[in-house]
């Protein structure tokens, strides 16, 4: 029955509720059950097998990791896996506080995995999980049920996927949970903060590529220059190193090299049916205020939603009351499949939105026009671009920019960022492709960032592996240009030169065999954080290889291998790339090594590749260049030790946030 354990009594000084001018002490919480014992508390009864004979010790066999509970044991109906069914029922208790708090996780099935509060035979409140093994705090307002006797019943009659439910900490309280935004962002910040020490200990973690403070990240979102800062938001899962629970993380920078990690910005509004805040962009409204546009994912068709900042540093946001902004109903009879990732641009004072998706089994980019200056009313203009590959069912993350007199459309399609250079005919509502290519092979889900000086910077997600405390980072900021014939040229941002440390150079030097480049440096180098700019004439050589992270005996290395006859460049982890003949006979490479991250800009930026390297023995730090089959001539080679960038996390989790 009800008990008030002493350790749960609130310190009376802190727990004061102000009612008008008269301070009233909050009544202490009443813990109905914290499930810390070996068996269920006295009076709790079960049917079936799902709940076993007592609370579970966290995760059960074959279950994904359960988290978000207090102490060591929550209620968990995964006892015999998803197929087990049963109920768990509390003894009667009297409702003597305004709220009933609990933590809930597991399957989202409104009838089959649920928690009911019953008064007599009537179910007065009900809850379900969120298809997540993380228990989230929730609360029912039971103020109208004061003095009533109730029971709580947990039901698991689901036998398929997510056929289980978990619960902890059933407490009557007078303290209202903070609002959903504060609660979810607070929990997200805490979960990311807890993973930071683990993430920082990983030797493969890049030192100067942007990465989240910890945990999973994917697409950059909402990149913008605003009030003197470059802002980058990004898809993040605060609760693990795999995709899930999509929020928008946030960082800002003056130079795209050194970063301030900001607190997570956007959260899934669960009370409004959102499960994920997917990718999107930021765009200024006519009055200059910025607005965020993103795809809202829930148990319904995707919708495009809007949010507005409450602070000029873009740390605090609210979802606009008019959501959803766009629904699939705009498309009439045929809904767009996988409809997501809004991108905004304006032309001739009209604001447009692109959204990726699939129509009749083909990957498409849809075009919309804003009908008001608040950007809250939209009409569909139909398909503006159909991906040329018939086998491709949908397009993700479209971005568009006018560069060097042409339009450049970027799409993310099955693991690649593709570029389409051409004309955008807004009257005919058609993008006309003149050239198609791949950009920064290995990167995905791009965003473009426009600087005040007109520079257009490419940023995209680099996938890693289920890391230790982290997963994913962004490509190096890279500037984009078009050649007169419409080829995309991608080069490392000039600001990267800030990180250059000691330098070694070689010029006009013949290389028959191998040259140890570390010997060209004035001092010792780490061999793990480097920039190399190389222009080499193949001469009589048939193969030229740049060896990074080479072992002392030369048996192992990360080899960037160029086959002269076929002009083929092979970079670990990437498909071989043929360098265009238009780049001339020399091999020009601009290479960045940043612990596990490798970026290669070849042929003056016409071919770009990025790769995340497998684990390499820490003693393998050699750097060599070799020519096989003849003699090559190094026209110029500069090797720099690169210093780590600053990732300042002091604003990430300030002590008093909300
Ligand atoms: C691309 C993508 C987007 C989506 C987001 C979800 O990587 O699939 O289409 O909005 O990731 O995290």
XYZ file of C-alpha atoms and ligand atoms in Angstrom:
670
model
C 0.000 0.000 0.000
C 0.973 3.642 0.034
C 4.206 4.370 1.740
C 6.275 7.505 2.015
C 9.893 6.387 2.183
C 11.949 8.921 4.061
C 14.522 9.227 1.292
C 11.788 10.401 -1.071
C 10.560 13.178 1.243
C 11.418 16.414 -0.460
C 13.704 18.821 1.320
C 11.102 21.153 2.694
C 13.015 24.323 1.946
C 13.186 23.654 -1.770
C 9.684 22.337 -2.173
C 7.604 25.424 -1.720
C 4.657 26.135 -3.984
C 3.601 29.745 -4.242
C -0.148 30.191 -4.186
C -0.785 33.891 -4.509
C 1.460 35.641 -2.007
C 1.305 32.918 0.625
C 4.021 30.269 0.418
C 2.638 26.795 1.067
C 4.802 23.788 1.683
C 4.293 21.119 -0.990
C 2.997 17.891 0.455
C 5.593 15.145 0.193
C 5.395 12.738 -2.727
C 3.705 9.407 -2.113
C 5.601 6.601 -3.804
C 3.029 3.954 -4.740
C 5.741 1.609 -6.037
C 9.366 2.008 -7.065
C 9.769 -1.697 -7.910
C 13.160 -1.996 -6.256
C 12.423 -5.272 -4.420
C 13.011 -8.826 -5.660
C 9.279 -9.484 -6.051
C 6.379 -7.168 -6.791
C 5.358 -5.014 -3.811
C 2.709 -6.477 -1.487
C -0.750 -6.605 -3.011
C 0.376 -6.432 -6.678
C -0.976 -9.365 -8.709
C -0.194 -10.789 -12.122
C -1.921 -12.935 -14.716
C -0.180 -14.695 -17.621
C 3.598 -14.963 -17.889
C 4.737 -11.647 -19.403
C 5.368 -9.937 -16.060
C 7.058 -12.908 -14.366
C 7.059 -13.063 -10.571
C 8.782 -9.741 -9.954
C 10.286 -6.669 -11.621
C 13.024 -7.277 -14.183
C 16.649 -6.319 -13.712
C 16.575 -3.792 -16.541
C 17.140 -5.458 -19.882
C 15.868 -9.030 -20.348
C 17.475 -11.679 -22.575
C 17.334 -10.800 -26.327
C 15.968 -7.330 -25.585
C 17.542 -4.081 -26.804
C 19.084 -2.133 -23.916
C 16.434 -0.768 -21.562
C 17.205 2.651 -20.088
C 15.519 5.612 -18.441
C 14.453 3.856 -15.214
C 15.438 4.656 -11.659
C 17.333 2.299 -9.398
C 17.949 -1.149 -10.713
C 14.639 -2.778 -11.670
C 11.638 -1.622 -13.684
C 8.463 -3.503 -14.577
C 9.187 -5.139 -17.932
C 6.765 -7.478 -19.753
C 9.403 -8.868 -22.140
C 9.816 -11.755 -19.691
C 9.406 -14.473 -22.338
C 9.923 -12.166 -25.317
C 7.270 -10.300 -27.293
C 4.886 -13.231 -27.562
C 4.232 -13.462 -23.801
C 1.020 -11.832 -22.545
C -0.323 -10.971 -19.127
C -1.392 -8.253 -16.728
C 0.020 -6.640 -13.634
C -2.438 -4.984 -11.225
C -1.796 -2.790 -8.218
C -3.691 -2.957 -4.964
C -6.180 -0.105 -4.452
C -4.701 3.256 -3.445
C -6.268 6.604 -2.647
C -5.511 9.557 -4.922
C -4.213 12.191 -2.532
C -2.119 14.414 -4.781
C -2.717 16.400 -7.959
C -0.578 14.290 -10.314
C 0.283 10.647 -10.786
C 3.791 10.336 -12.238
C 5.272 7.263 -13.850
C 7.929 6.235 -16.359
C 6.756 4.305 -19.389
C 8.582 2.474 -22.178
C 8.045 -0.397 -24.627
C 5.479 -0.930 -27.375
C 3.107 1.655 -28.744
C -0.207 -0.237 -28.937
C -3.159 1.708 -27.644
C -5.081 -1.383 -26.627
C -2.493 -4.159 -26.358
C 0.412 -2.614 -24.441
C -1.142 -0.127 -22.096
C -1.301 1.192 -18.584
C -4.734 2.051 -17.223
C -5.736 3.973 -14.135
C -9.143 2.668 -13.066
C -11.654 4.019 -10.611
C -14.203 1.283 -10.066
C -14.785 -0.260 -13.484
C -13.978 2.920 -15.376
C -10.632 3.527 -17.065
C -9.974 7.168 -16.164
C -6.466 7.575 -17.641
C -4.442 5.468 -20.043
C -0.922 5.443 -21.492
C 1.185 3.350 -23.836
C 4.861 3.124 -24.775
C 6.606 4.761 -27.681
C 8.208 1.803 -29.484
C 11.343 2.565 -27.538
C 13.173 0.710 -24.773
C 13.816 4.015 -23.076
C 11.356 4.705 -20.247
C 10.180 8.309 -20.463
C 8.701 10.244 -17.531
C 5.022 11.104 -17.870
C 2.283 12.371 -15.652
C -1.502 12.287 -15.417
C -3.339 15.224 -13.915
C -5.562 13.493 -11.348
C -6.661 16.626 -9.496
C -10.320 15.940 -10.314
C -10.026 12.452 -8.814
C -8.889 13.576 -5.346
C -9.965 11.201 -2.576
C -11.024 8.471 -5.023
C -9.725 4.927 -4.659
C -8.033 3.674 -7.818
C -6.041 0.770 -9.151
C -3.407 0.698 -11.878
C -3.364 -2.136 -14.407
C -0.566 -2.807 -16.884
C -1.764 -4.921 -19.814
C 0.318 -6.748 -22.402
C -1.827 -8.641 -24.926
C 0.454 -7.836 -27.884
C 2.429 -10.738 -29.322
C 4.119 -9.175 -32.379
C 6.824 -6.529 -32.699
C 7.080 -4.256 -29.692
C 4.697 -6.622 -27.874
C 5.842 -5.563 -24.430
C 5.604 -2.620 -22.028
C 7.741 -1.296 -19.199
C 7.047 0.963 -16.242
C 8.743 2.413 -13.161
C 8.342 4.921 -10.326
C 4.623 5.212 -9.732
C 4.324 8.312 -7.560
C 1.582 10.666 -6.422
C 2.902 14.198 -6.350
C 1.873 17.840 -6.253
C 4.814 18.822 -8.445
C 3.968 19.271 -12.093
C 6.485 17.869 -14.554
C 8.172 20.606 -16.557
C 6.649 21.261 -19.972
C 7.307 18.737 -22.680
C 9.942 20.804 -24.435
C 12.023 21.349 -21.294
C 11.578 17.764 -20.221
C 12.592 16.197 -23.522
C 15.426 18.596 -24.272
C 16.672 18.295 -20.682
C 16.666 14.494 -20.945
C 18.376 14.677 -24.355
C 21.109 16.998 -23.082
C 21.706 14.795 -20.041
C 21.931 11.620 -22.129
C 24.390 13.193 -24.584
C 26.465 14.688 -21.762
C 26.743 11.292 -20.089
C 28.225 9.794 -23.267
C 30.842 12.539 -23.809
C 33.700 10.926 -21.821
C 33.264 7.654 -23.734
C 33.157 9.424 -27.106
C 36.230 11.492 -26.325
C 38.285 8.426 -25.518
C 37.927 6.957 -29.029
C 41.159 7.396 -31.042
C 39.269 7.296 -34.350
C 37.162 10.315 -33.469
C 38.037 13.221 -35.780
C 39.750 16.233 -34.245
C 38.783 18.886 -36.789
C 35.716 17.564 -38.597
C 32.521 18.779 -36.964
C 30.957 16.138 -34.755
C 28.224 16.215 -32.117
C 29.316 16.223 -28.447
C 28.451 12.489 -28.338
C 25.940 9.843 -29.526
C 24.504 9.375 -33.007
C 24.285 12.151 -35.587
C 23.280 12.124 -39.249
C 22.193 14.817 -41.720
C 23.166 18.460 -41.265
C 19.983 20.565 -41.151
C 19.076 24.240 -41.304
C 22.553 25.535 -42.144
C 22.495 29.324 -42.136
C 24.585 32.443 -41.531
C 22.731 34.559 -38.987
C 23.753 37.435 -36.699
C 27.461 36.939 -37.345
C 27.444 33.172 -36.834
C 27.290 30.107 -39.034
C 24.676 27.802 -37.543
C 24.466 24.114 -38.254
C 21.674 21.943 -36.919
C 21.787 18.208 -37.379
C 19.807 15.008 -36.943
C 20.736 13.412 -33.649
C 19.744 10.546 -31.407
C 20.509 11.660 -27.856
C 19.924 8.162 -26.538
C 22.392 5.997 -28.403
C 24.932 5.489 -31.134
C 22.395 4.183 -33.642
C 19.685 6.028 -35.541
C 16.512 6.769 -33.524
C 14.595 9.406 -31.508
C 15.406 12.092 -34.068
C 15.994 15.558 -32.571
C 17.812 18.548 -34.044
C 21.226 19.107 -32.468
C 22.842 22.524 -32.888
C 26.280 24.104 -33.180
C 27.564 27.494 -34.259
C 30.864 28.758 -35.580
C 32.560 31.913 -36.792
C 34.735 30.116 -39.335
C 33.201 26.633 -39.881
C 36.324 25.191 -38.293
C 36.069 25.956 -34.566
C 32.662 25.280 -33.051
C 30.517 26.042 -30.073
C 28.342 23.071 -29.224
C 24.852 24.364 -28.442
C 22.070 22.511 -26.617
C 19.720 20.351 -28.696
C 17.238 22.649 -30.429
C 14.208 20.693 -31.651
C 12.479 17.771 -29.998
C 9.672 15.428 -31.077
C 6.417 16.796 -29.613
C 5.064 13.496 -28.393
C 1.874 15.037 -27.048
C 1.128 16.109 -30.649
C 1.879 12.659 -32.054
C 5.436 13.358 -33.234
C 8.016 10.610 -32.920
C 10.851 12.153 -34.912
C 11.917 15.585 -36.066
C 13.406 14.749 -39.466
C 15.613 16.846 -41.713
C 14.829 20.317 -42.970
C 16.074 23.835 -43.340
C 15.927 27.384 -42.012
C 14.666 30.303 -44.042
C 14.010 34.003 -43.315
C 10.453 35.280 -43.486
C 9.622 38.648 -45.029
C 10.028 40.377 -41.640
C 13.512 38.906 -41.256
C 12.607 36.327 -38.598
C 14.031 32.893 -39.251
C 11.768 29.904 -39.424
C 12.664 26.224 -39.289
C 10.924 23.812 -41.665
C 11.228 20.091 -41.068
C 9.481 16.806 -41.651
C 7.414 15.655 -38.716
C 7.213 11.886 -38.385
C 4.551 10.101 -36.347
C 2.094 7.280 -36.786
C 0.595 9.011 -39.832
C 1.829 10.258 -43.175
C 4.840 12.547 -42.925
C 3.949 16.231 -42.581
C 6.001 19.390 -43.019
C 6.076 21.431 -39.807
C 7.410 24.825 -38.776
C 9.144 26.165 -35.678
C 10.167 29.681 -34.682
C 13.117 30.738 -32.541
C 12.498 32.466 -29.203
C 16.092 33.686 -28.933
C 18.426 35.300 -31.456
C 21.143 32.709 -30.768
C 18.657 30.118 -32.083
C 18.883 27.988 -28.949
C 15.245 28.174 -27.915
C 12.383 27.296 -30.258
C 8.655 26.741 -30.266
C 6.562 24.820 -32.776
C 4.105 27.096 -34.519
C 0.424 26.681 -33.623
C -0.497 26.327 -37.320
C 1.228 22.943 -37.738
C 1.092 20.933 -39.889
C 2.072 23.446 -42.578
C 1.838 21.002 -45.475
C 0.197 17.596 -45.597
C -0.033 14.942 -48.254
C -3.603 16.170 -48.899
C -1.968 18.856 -51.086
C -1.228 16.184 -53.649
C -4.800 15.088 -54.316
C -5.398 11.459 -55.143
C -1.803 10.223 -55.162
C 0.118 10.875 -51.951
C 3.886 11.365 -52.196
C 5.730 8.445 -50.625
C 8.657 9.071 -48.231
C 7.774 12.749 -48.438
C 10.447 14.641 -46.539
C 13.298 17.106 -46.096
C 11.909 20.569 -46.974
C 14.350 23.028 -48.549
C 13.407 26.676 -49.178
C 14.643 29.212 -51.714
C 13.309 32.350 -53.278
C 13.331 33.681 -56.786
C 11.761 36.885 -58.030
C 10.372 37.580 -54.533
C 8.468 34.325 -54.468
C 9.402 31.763 -51.835
C 9.469 28.138 -52.898
C 9.940 24.871 -51.098
C 11.401 21.623 -52.418
C 10.519 18.345 -50.747
C 11.901 14.945 -51.730
C 9.867 11.766 -52.134
C 8.524 9.171 -54.517
C 5.596 9.285 -56.929
C 4.401 6.300 -58.976
C 7.508 4.433 -57.911
C 9.934 7.099 -59.171
C 12.192 9.345 -57.089
C 10.993 12.956 -57.376
C 11.527 16.432 -56.009
C 8.231 18.275 -55.413
C 7.879 22.057 -55.706
C 5.614 24.278 -53.573
C 4.956 28.000 -53.514
C 4.370 30.088 -50.392
C 1.020 31.858 -50.406
C 1.740 34.291 -47.566
C 4.711 36.159 -46.128
C 4.531 34.133 -42.890
C 5.347 31.052 -44.953
C 2.498 29.191 -43.307
C 0.269 28.653 -46.376
C 1.493 26.694 -49.398
C 0.299 25.334 -52.707
C 1.755 22.442 -54.645
C 3.271 23.123 -58.067
C 3.871 19.428 -58.708
C 6.995 17.509 -59.683
C 9.910 19.810 -60.542
C 12.467 17.041 -60.985
C 12.208 13.332 -61.633
C 15.330 11.324 -60.912
C 16.631 9.778 -64.152
C 17.136 6.312 -62.621
C 13.853 4.440 -62.992
C 14.857 1.981 -60.284
C 15.079 4.703 -57.680
C 11.923 4.902 -55.547
C 12.548 8.154 -53.699
C 14.841 11.151 -53.373
C 16.064 12.541 -50.033
C 17.400 15.927 -48.957
C 17.108 18.082 -52.107
C 19.154 21.319 -51.996
C 19.370 23.959 -54.688
C 21.629 26.948 -55.295
C 22.463 29.365 -58.057
C 26.196 29.152 -58.537
C 28.342 30.756 -61.213
C 25.364 31.468 -63.471
C 23.701 28.060 -63.331
C 21.403 26.158 -61.009
C 22.826 23.307 -59.031
C 20.441 20.705 -57.614
C 21.794 18.226 -55.079
C 19.916 15.055 -54.215
C 20.687 12.277 -51.801
C 19.818 8.956 -53.268
C 20.693 5.569 -51.882
C 23.980 6.438 -50.276
C 25.251 9.093 -52.697
C 24.976 12.821 -53.109
C 24.344 13.534 -56.772
C 24.722 16.873 -58.511
C 22.518 17.994 -61.368
C 23.677 21.187 -63.031
C 21.310 22.989 -65.356
C 18.405 25.390 -65.606
C 15.441 25.879 -63.338
C 12.418 26.961 -65.345
C 9.998 28.113 -62.681
C 7.300 29.012 -65.216
C 7.293 25.493 -66.618
C 8.062 24.168 -63.118
C 10.884 22.025 -64.434
C 14.522 21.503 -63.634
C 16.435 20.845 -66.850
C 19.572 18.785 -66.276
C 22.676 19.520 -68.314
C 25.277 17.599 -66.265
C 25.055 14.883 -63.656
C 27.808 13.767 -61.268
C 28.570 12.472 -57.768
C 29.846 14.829 -55.092
C 32.142 13.826 -52.250
C 31.570 10.130 -52.679
C 30.991 8.648 -49.214
C 29.076 11.636 -47.898
C 25.281 11.860 -47.706
C 22.328 14.159 -47.002
C 23.972 17.453 -47.895
C 23.207 21.035 -46.985
C 24.562 24.181 -48.593
C 25.613 27.164 -46.550
C 25.709 30.661 -48.056
C 28.254 33.037 -46.501
C 27.849 36.823 -46.671
C 30.757 36.995 -49.164
C 28.861 34.747 -51.600
C 30.793 31.585 -50.850
C 28.696 28.432 -51.047
C 29.862 25.726 -48.659
C 29.002 22.059 -48.890
C 28.425 20.104 -45.676
C 27.158 16.542 -45.467
C 26.911 13.588 -43.150
C 29.647 11.005 -42.934
C 28.521 7.649 -41.620
C 30.822 5.793 -39.273
C 30.306 2.617 -37.332
C 28.468 1.915 -34.146
C 31.111 3.839 -32.278
C 32.097 4.098 -28.711
C 29.841 6.862 -27.470
C 29.567 8.551 -30.887
C 28.629 7.834 -34.489
C 28.748 10.185 -37.462
C 30.418 13.471 -38.324
C 30.269 16.131 -41.009
C 32.442 16.429 -44.090
C 35.047 19.155 -44.059
C 33.443 22.440 -45.081
C 34.067 22.574 -48.828
C 33.402 25.402 -51.247
C 31.546 24.774 -54.489
C 32.072 26.331 -57.921
C 31.049 25.462 -61.422
C 33.405 25.391 -64.376
C 32.176 27.191 -67.515
C 30.951 23.857 -68.857
C 28.988 23.083 -65.699
C 31.295 20.676 -63.866
C 31.181 20.966 -60.083
C 34.465 21.887 -58.411
C 34.644 21.149 -54.688
C 37.548 22.438 -52.621
C 38.437 22.486 -48.932
C 37.339 25.730 -47.238
C 40.158 28.287 -47.095
C 39.699 28.650 -43.338
C 41.126 25.155 -42.820
C 44.586 26.702 -43.227
C 44.138 28.039 -39.661
C 44.783 24.571 -38.339
C 48.096 24.100 -40.092
C 51.003 23.266 -37.815
C 54.559 22.489 -38.875
C 55.160 22.097 -42.576
C 57.445 20.069 -44.786
C 57.837 20.639 -48.529
C 59.245 18.845 -51.527
C 59.652 20.425 -54.968
C 60.982 19.228 -58.328
C 62.033 15.889 -57.020
C 62.169 12.592 -58.924
C 60.731 9.599 -57.136
C 61.887 6.280 -58.269
C 60.696 3.942 -55.486
C 59.492 5.430 -52.199
C 60.082 8.721 -50.413
C 59.565 8.987 -46.653
C 57.696 12.254 -46.209
C 57.998 12.375 -42.433
C 61.728 13.028 -43.001
C 60.827 16.260 -44.802
C 59.287 17.673 -41.621
C 61.280 19.912 -39.271
C 60.184 17.881 -36.230
C 58.301 14.757 -35.203
C 54.724 14.499 -36.465
C 51.785 12.449 -35.220
C 51.042 11.005 -38.666
C 47.361 10.951 -37.652
C 46.282 14.504 -38.384
C 47.642 15.787 -41.680
C 47.046 17.887 -44.745
C 48.896 17.030 -47.947
C 48.752 19.077 -51.149
C 50.452 17.288 -54.013
C 51.128 17.916 -57.689
C 53.022 15.077 -59.292
C 53.882 14.384 -62.906
C 53.643 10.621 -63.562
C 56.691 10.624 -65.881
C 57.424 6.981 -66.642
C 55.695 5.588 -63.535
C 52.687 3.321 -63.995
C 51.387 3.603 -60.416
C 51.748 6.382 -57.866
C 50.769 5.676 -54.266
C 50.439 7.953 -51.291
C 50.777 5.886 -48.122
C 49.260 7.215 -44.910
C 49.394 5.570 -41.488
C 52.176 3.303 -42.757
C 53.686 0.709 -40.413
C 57.413 0.921 -39.720
C 58.122 -2.129 -41.898
C 55.960 -0.753 -44.726
C 53.763 -3.851 -44.700
C 50.599 -1.919 -43.831
C 49.290 1.482 -44.899
C 46.219 3.424 -45.946
C 47.072 3.545 -49.639
C 45.746 6.144 -52.072
C 46.699 4.436 -55.332
C 46.685 6.065 -58.751
C 46.959 3.942 -61.883
C 48.366 6.216 -64.537
C 47.186 4.389 -67.691
C 43.528 4.238 -66.636
C 43.605 7.485 -64.592
C 41.997 5.498 -61.770
C 42.273 6.651 -58.163
C 41.545 4.076 -55.475
C 40.823 5.292 -51.963
C 40.112 2.821 -49.134
C 36.414 2.313 -48.576
C 35.360 3.931 -51.869
C 34.746 2.657 -55.390
C 37.683 3.497 -57.701
C 37.232 6.898 -59.387
C 38.432 7.838 -62.863
C 39.983 11.299 -62.958
C 38.786 13.335 -65.941
C 41.258 13.889 -68.768
C 40.332 17.579 -68.678
C 42.331 17.798 -65.421
C 45.564 17.342 -67.375
C 48.337 14.735 -67.115
C 49.515 15.555 -63.562
C 48.018 13.944 -60.484
C 46.858 16.667 -58.116
C 45.657 15.550 -54.723
C 44.598 17.513 -51.679
C 44.273 15.096 -48.805
C 43.149 15.531 -45.214
C 43.645 12.872 -42.599
C 41.932 13.425 -39.260
C 42.278 10.308 -37.095
C 39.616 8.018 -38.670
C 38.443 10.594 -41.213
C 39.996 10.804 -44.671
C 39.041 13.387 -47.315
C 40.452 13.442 -50.815
C 40.041 16.283 -53.316
C 41.502 15.081 -56.614
C 41.919 16.647 -60.068
C 41.595 20.177 -58.688
C 38.322 19.309 -56.912
C 36.532 17.688 -59.875
C 36.601 14.366 -58.027
C 36.056 14.228 -54.269
C 35.905 11.263 -51.944
C 35.581 10.823 -48.197
C 36.091 7.742 -46.121
C 36.040 6.617 -42.504
C 38.984 4.339 -41.907
C 38.997 1.056 -40.032
C 40.940 0.874 -36.802
C 44.679 1.183 -37.406
C 47.438 0.168 -34.960
C 48.381 3.357 -33.131
C 52.073 2.909 -33.966
C 51.385 3.085 -37.728
C 52.167 6.718 -38.390
C 54.390 6.757 -41.464
C 53.735 8.933 -44.535
C 55.311 7.974 -47.856
C 54.907 8.495 -51.538
C 55.985 5.878 -54.006
C 56.219 5.436 -57.762
C 56.178 2.017 -59.381
C 57.196 0.982 -62.860
C 59.282 4.085 -63.510
C 60.096 7.536 -62.170
C 57.559 10.226 -61.326
C 58.405 13.855 -60.591
C 56.961 15.652 -57.590
C 56.394 19.189 -58.837
C 55.262 20.363 -55.432
C 54.235 18.722 -52.219
C 53.305 20.389 -48.948
C 52.695 18.331 -45.862
C 51.259 19.952 -42.749
C 50.626 18.589 -39.324
C 47.031 19.612 -38.532
C 46.031 20.923 -35.121
C 42.671 19.914 -33.655
C 39.822 22.403 -33.942
C 38.060 23.797 -30.887
C 34.760 22.155 -29.906
C 33.654 24.322 -27.035
C 30.916 22.573 -25.053
C 30.476 25.187 -22.322
C 27.135 26.265 -23.761
C 25.980 22.741 -24.458
C 24.649 21.946 -21.006
C 24.568 25.134 -18.953
C 23.604 24.497 -15.350
C 20.354 26.454 -15.511
C 18.846 26.000 -18.912
C 15.155 26.514 -19.035
C 18.682 11.111 -44.853
C 17.410 10.922 -44.057
C 16.399 11.997 -44.380
C 15.554 12.044 -43.133
C 16.596 11.834 -42.075
C 16.087 11.124 -40.860
O 19.791 10.567 -44.223
O 16.871 9.652 -44.295
O 15.657 11.755 -45.551
O 14.898 13.263 -42.981
O 17.633 11.075 -42.658
O 17.048 11.073 -39.860
